[in-house]
Amino acid sequence: LGNVWLLIAFGLMIAVGAPIVEELAFRGLFFAALRKHGVGPVVSVVITAVAFALFHLEPARIGVLLSIGLVLGIVRWRTGSLGAAMVAHGVVNAPAAVFLVIGLPGVAP
């Protein structure tokens, strides 16, 4: 039973915690700093997406992570809302969290 609670806690960290922390860092602080220093919104989206993809240290998924980072950056830019990017990120991470908790073999976040 203890392992179940650990899996649930880990799943929540993937689905909720990581999106909050990563969006604060990449689409919050980094994006805002770039914009404050006169970098245009499109370039800011691209730079933060590349940083986001590289941050994960997963060369096999770099293309997917870059694509996700671009979409999340566009959400942040177009809505003006960091919360919207956090929710979108949570939606992206949720399936991996669910699969982790229910234990489908071969599926990792």
Coordinates of N, CA and C in Angstrom, one line a residue:
L1 N 0.8 -1.2 0.0 CA 0.0 0.0 0.0 C 0.9 1.3 0.0
G2 N 2.0 1.2 0.7 CA 2.9 2.3 0.7 C 3.4 2.7 -0.7
N3 N 3.7 1.7 -1.5 CA 4.2 2.0 -2.8 C 3.1 2.6 -3.7
V4 N 1.9 2.3 -3.4 CA 0.8 2.9 -4.2 C 0.7 4.4 -3.9
W5 N 0.9 4.8 -2.6 CA 0.9 6.2 -2.3 C 2.1 6.9 -2.9
L6 N 3.2 6.3 -2.9 CA 4.4 6.9 -3.5 C 4.2 7.1 -5.0
L7 N 3.6 6.1 -5.7 CA 3.3 6.3 -7.1 C 2.3 7.4 -7.3
I8 N 1.3 7.5 -6.5 CA 0.3 8.6 -6.6 C 1.0 9.9 -6.4
A9 N 1.8 10.0 -5.4 CA 2.5 11.3 -5.1 C 3.4 11.6 -6.3
F10 N 4.1 10.6 -6.9 CA 5.0 10.9 -8.0 C 4.1 11.3 -9.2
G11 N 3.0 10.6 -9.4 CA 2.1 11.0 -10.5 C 1.6 12.5 -10.4
L12 N 1.3 12.9 -9.2 CA 0.9 14.3 -9.0 C 2.0 15.2 -9.2
M13 N 3.2 14.8 -8.9 CA 4.4 15.7 -9.2 C 4.6 15.9 -10.7
I14 N 4.3 14.8 -11.4 CA 4.5 14.9 -12.9 C 3.3 15.7 -13.5
A15 N 2.1 15.5 -13.0 CA 1.0 16.1 -13.6 C 0.7 17.6 -13.1
V16 N 1.2 17.9 -11.9 CA 0.9 19.2 -11.3 C 2.2 19.9 -11.0
G17 N 3.0 19.3 -10.2 CA 4.2 20.0 -9.7 C 5.2 20.4 -10.8
A18 N 5.5 19.5 -11.7 CA 6.5 19.8 -12.8 C 5.9 20.9 -13.7
P19 N 4.7 20.9 -14.1 CA 4.2 22.0 -14.9 C 4.3 23.4 -14.2
I20 N 4.0 23.4 -13.0 CA 4.0 24.7 -12.2 C 5.5 25.2 -12.2
V21 N 6.4 24.3 -11.8 CA 7.8 24.7 -11.6 C 8.4 25.1 -13.0
E22 N 8.2 24.2 -14.0 CA 8.8 24.4 -15.3 C 8.2 25.7 -15.9
E23 N 7.0 25.9 -15.8 CA 6.4 27.1 -16.5 C 6.8 28.3 -15.8
L24 N 6.9 28.3 -14.4 CA 7.4 29.5 -13.7 C 8.8 29.8 -14.2
A25 N 9.7 28.8 -14.4 CA 11.0 29.0 -14.9 C 11.1 29.4 -16.3
F26 N 10.5 28.7 -17.2 CA 10.7 28.9 -18.6 C 9.8 30.0 -19.2
R27 N 8.5 29.8 -19.1 CA 7.5 30.8 -19.6 C 7.2 31.9 -18.7
G28 N 7.7 31.8 -17.4 CA 7.5 32.9 -16.5 C 8.8 33.8 -16.5
L29 N 9.8 33.4 -15.7 CA 11.0 34.2 -15.5 C 11.8 34.4 -16.8
F30 N 12.1 33.3 -17.5 CA 13.0 33.4 -18.7 C 12.3 34.2 -19.8
F31 N 11.0 33.8 -20.1 CA 10.3 34.5 -21.2 C 10.2 36.0 -20.9
A32 N 9.8 36.3 -19.6 CA 9.6 37.7 -19.2 C 10.9 38.5 -19.3
A33 N 12.0 37.8 -18.9 CA 13.3 38.5 -18.9 C 13.7 38.8 -20.4
L34 N 13.5 37.8 -21.3 CA 13.8 38.1 -22.7 C 13.0 39.3 -23.2
R35 N 11.7 39.3 -22.9 CA 10.8 40.3 -23.4 C 11.2 41.7 -22.8
K36 N 11.6 41.7 -21.5 CA 12.0 42.9 -20.9 C 13.3 43.5 -21.5
H37 N 14.1 42.6 -22.0 CA 15.4 43.1 -22.7 C 15.2 43.3 -24.2
G38 N 13.9 43.4 -24.6 CA 13.7 43.8 -26.0 C 13.6 42.7 -27.0
V39 N 13.7 41.4 -26.6 CA 13.6 40.3 -27.5 C 12.2 40.2 -27.9
G40 N 11.9 40.0 -29.2 CA 10.6 39.9 -29.7 C 9.9 38.6 -29.2
P41 N 8.6 38.6 -29.3 CA 7.8 37.4 -28.7 C 8.1 36.1 -29.4
V42 N 8.2 36.1 -30.7 CA 8.5 34.9 -31.5 C 9.9 34.3 -31.1
V43 N 10.9 35.2 -31.1 CA 12.2 34.7 -30.7 C 12.2 34.3 -29.3
S44 N 11.5 35.0 -28.4 CA 11.4 34.5 -27.0 C 10.8 33.2 -26.9
V45 N 9.7 32.9 -27.6 CA 9.1 31.6 -27.6 C 10.1 30.5 -28.1
V46 N 10.8 30.8 -29.1 CA 11.8 29.8 -29.7 C 12.9 29.6 -28.7
I47 N 13.5 30.6 -28.1 CA 14.6 30.5 -27.1 C 14.2 29.7 -25.9
T48 N 13.0 30.0 -25.4 CA 12.5 29.3 -24.2 C 12.2 27.8 -24.5
A49 N 11.7 27.6 -25.7 CA 11.4 26.2 -26.1 C 12.6 25.4 -26.2
V50 N 13.7 25.9 -26.8 CA 15.0 25.2 -26.9 C 15.5 24.9 -25.5
A51 N 15.5 25.9 -24.7 CA 16.0 25.7 -23.3 C 15.2 24.7 -22.6
F52 N 13.9 24.7 -22.8 CA 13.0 23.7 -22.2 C 13.3 22.3 -22.6
A53 N 13.5 22.1 -23.9 CA 13.8 20.8 -24.5 C 15.2 20.3 -24.0
L54 N 16.2 21.2 -24.0 CA 17.5 20.8 -23.5 C 17.6 20.5 -22.0
F55 N 16.8 21.2 -21.3 CA 16.7 21.0 -19.8 C 16.3 19.6 -19.4
H56 N 15.5 19.0 -20.2 CA 15.1 17.6 -19.9 C 16.1 16.5 -20.1
L57 N 17.2 16.9 -20.8 CA 18.3 15.9 -21.0 C 17.9 14.6 -21.6
E58 N 17.0 14.6 -22.6 CA 16.5 13.4 -23.2 C 16.7 13.5 -24.7
P59 N 17.9 13.2 -25.2 CA 18.2 13.4 -26.6 C 17.2 12.7 -27.5
A60 N 16.7 11.5 -27.1 CA 15.7 10.7 -28.0 C 14.4 11.5 -28.1
R61 N 14.1 12.3 -27.2 CA 12.8 13.0 -27.2 C 12.9 14.5 -27.5
I62 N 14.1 15.0 -28.0 CA 14.3 16.4 -28.2 C 13.3 17.0 -29.1
G63 N 13.0 16.3 -30.2 CA 12.0 16.9 -31.1 C 10.6 17.1 -30.5
V64 N 10.2 16.1 -29.8 CA 8.9 16.2 -29.1 C 8.9 17.3 -28.0
L65 N 10.0 17.3 -27.3 CA 10.1 18.3 -26.2 C 10.2 19.7 -26.8
L66 N 10.9 19.9 -27.9 CA 10.9 21.2 -28.6 C 9.5 21.6 -29.1
S67 N 8.8 20.7 -29.7 CA 7.5 21.0 -30.1 C 6.5 21.4 -29.0
I68 N 6.6 20.6 -27.9 CA 5.8 21.0 -26.7 C 6.2 22.3 -26.2
G69 N 7.5 22.6 -26.1 CA 7.9 23.9 -25.7 C 7.4 25.0 -26.5
L70 N 7.4 24.8 -27.8 CA 6.9 25.9 -28.8 C 5.4 26.1 -28.5
V71 N 4.7 25.0 -28.4 CA 3.2 25.2 -28.1 C 3.0 25.9 -26.8
L72 N 3.7 25.5 -25.8 CA 3.5 26.1 -24.5 C 3.9 27.6 -24.5
G73 N 5.0 27.9 -25.3 CA 5.4 29.3 -25.4 C 4.4 30.1 -26.2
I74 N 3.8 29.6 -27.2 CA 2.7 30.3 -27.9 C 1.5 30.5 -27.0
V75 N 1.2 29.5 -26.2 CA 0.0 29.7 -25.3 C 0.3 30.8 -24.3
R76 N 1.5 30.9 -23.8 CA 1.9 31.9 -22.9 C 1.9 33.3 -23.6
W77 N 2.4 33.4 -24.7 CA 2.5 34.6 -25.5 C 1.1 35.1 -25.9
R78 N 0.3 34.2 -26.5 CA -1.0 34.6 -27.1 C -2.0 34.9 -26.0
T79 N -2.0 34.2 -24.9 CA -3.0 34.4 -23.8 C -2.5 35.5 -22.8
G80 N -1.2 35.7 -22.8 CA -0.6 36.5 -21.7 C -0.7 35.9 -20.3
S81 N -1.0 34.6 -20.3 CA -1.2 34.0 -19.0 C -0.3 32.8 -18.8
L82 N 0.4 32.9 -17.7 CA 1.3 31.8 -17.2 C 0.5 30.7 -16.8
G83 N -0.7 31.0 -16.2 CA -1.6 29.9 -15.8 C -2.1 29.0 -16.9
A84 N -2.4 29.6 -18.0 CA -2.8 28.9 -19.2 C -1.7 27.9 -19.6
A85 N -0.5 28.4 -19.6 CA 0.6 27.5 -20.0 C 0.8 26.4 -19.0
M86 N 0.6 26.7 -17.7 CA 0.7 25.6 -16.7 C -0.4 24.6 -16.9
V87 N -1.6 25.0 -17.2 CA -2.7 24.0 -17.4 C -2.4 23.2 -18.6
A88 N -2.0 23.8 -19.7 CA -1.6 23.1 -20.9 C -0.5 22.1 -20.7
H89 N 0.5 22.5 -19.9 CA 1.6 21.6 -19.6 C 1.1 20.4 -18.8
G90 N 0.2 20.7 -17.8 CA -0.4 19.6 -17.0 C -1.2 18.6 -17.9
V91 N -1.9 19.1 -18.9 CA -2.6 18.3 -19.8 C -1.7 17.4 -20.6
V92 N -0.5 17.9 -21.0 CA 0.5 17.1 -21.7 C 1.1 16.0 -20.8
N93 N 1.3 16.4 -19.6 CA 2.0 15.4 -18.6 C 1.0 14.4 -18.0
A94 N -0.3 14.7 -18.0 CA -1.3 13.9 -17.3 C -1.3 12.4 -17.8
P95 N -1.3 12.2 -19.1 CA -1.3 10.7 -19.5 C -0.2 9.9 -18.9
A96 N 1.0 10.5 -19.0 CA 2.2 9.8 -18.4 C 2.0 9.5 -16.9
A97 N 1.5 10.5 -16.2 CA 1.3 10.3 -14.8 C 0.2 9.2 -14.5
V98 N -0.8 9.2 -15.3 CA -1.8 8.2 -15.1 C -1.3 6.8 -15.4
F99 N -0.5 6.7 -16.5 CA 0.1 5.4 -16.9 C 1.0 4.9 -15.8
L100 N 1.8 5.9 -15.2 CA 2.7 5.5 -14.2 C 2.0 5.0 -13.0
V101 N 0.9 5.6 -12.6 CA 0.2 5.2 -11.4 C -0.5 3.9 -11.6
I102 N -1.1 3.7 -12.8 CA -1.8 2.4 -13.0 C -0.9 1.3 -13.4
G103 N 0.3 1.7 -13.8 CA 1.3 0.6 -14.0 C 1.3 0.0 -15.4
L104 N 1.1 0.7 -16.4 CA 1.2 0.1 -17.7 C 2.7 -0.1 -18.1
P105 N 3.0 -1.3 -18.4 CA 4.4 -1.6 -18.7 C 5.0 -0.9 -19.9
G106 N 6.2 -0.4 -19.8 CA 6.8 0.2 -20.9 C 6.5 1.7 -21.1
V107 N 5.6 2.2 -20.3 CA 5.3 3.6 -20.4 C 5.9 4.4 -19.2
A108 N 6.7 5.3 -19.6 CA 7.4 6.2 -18.6 C 7.2 7.6 -18.9
P109 N 7.2 8.5 -17.9 CA 7.0 9.9 -18.1 C 8.2 10.5 -18.8

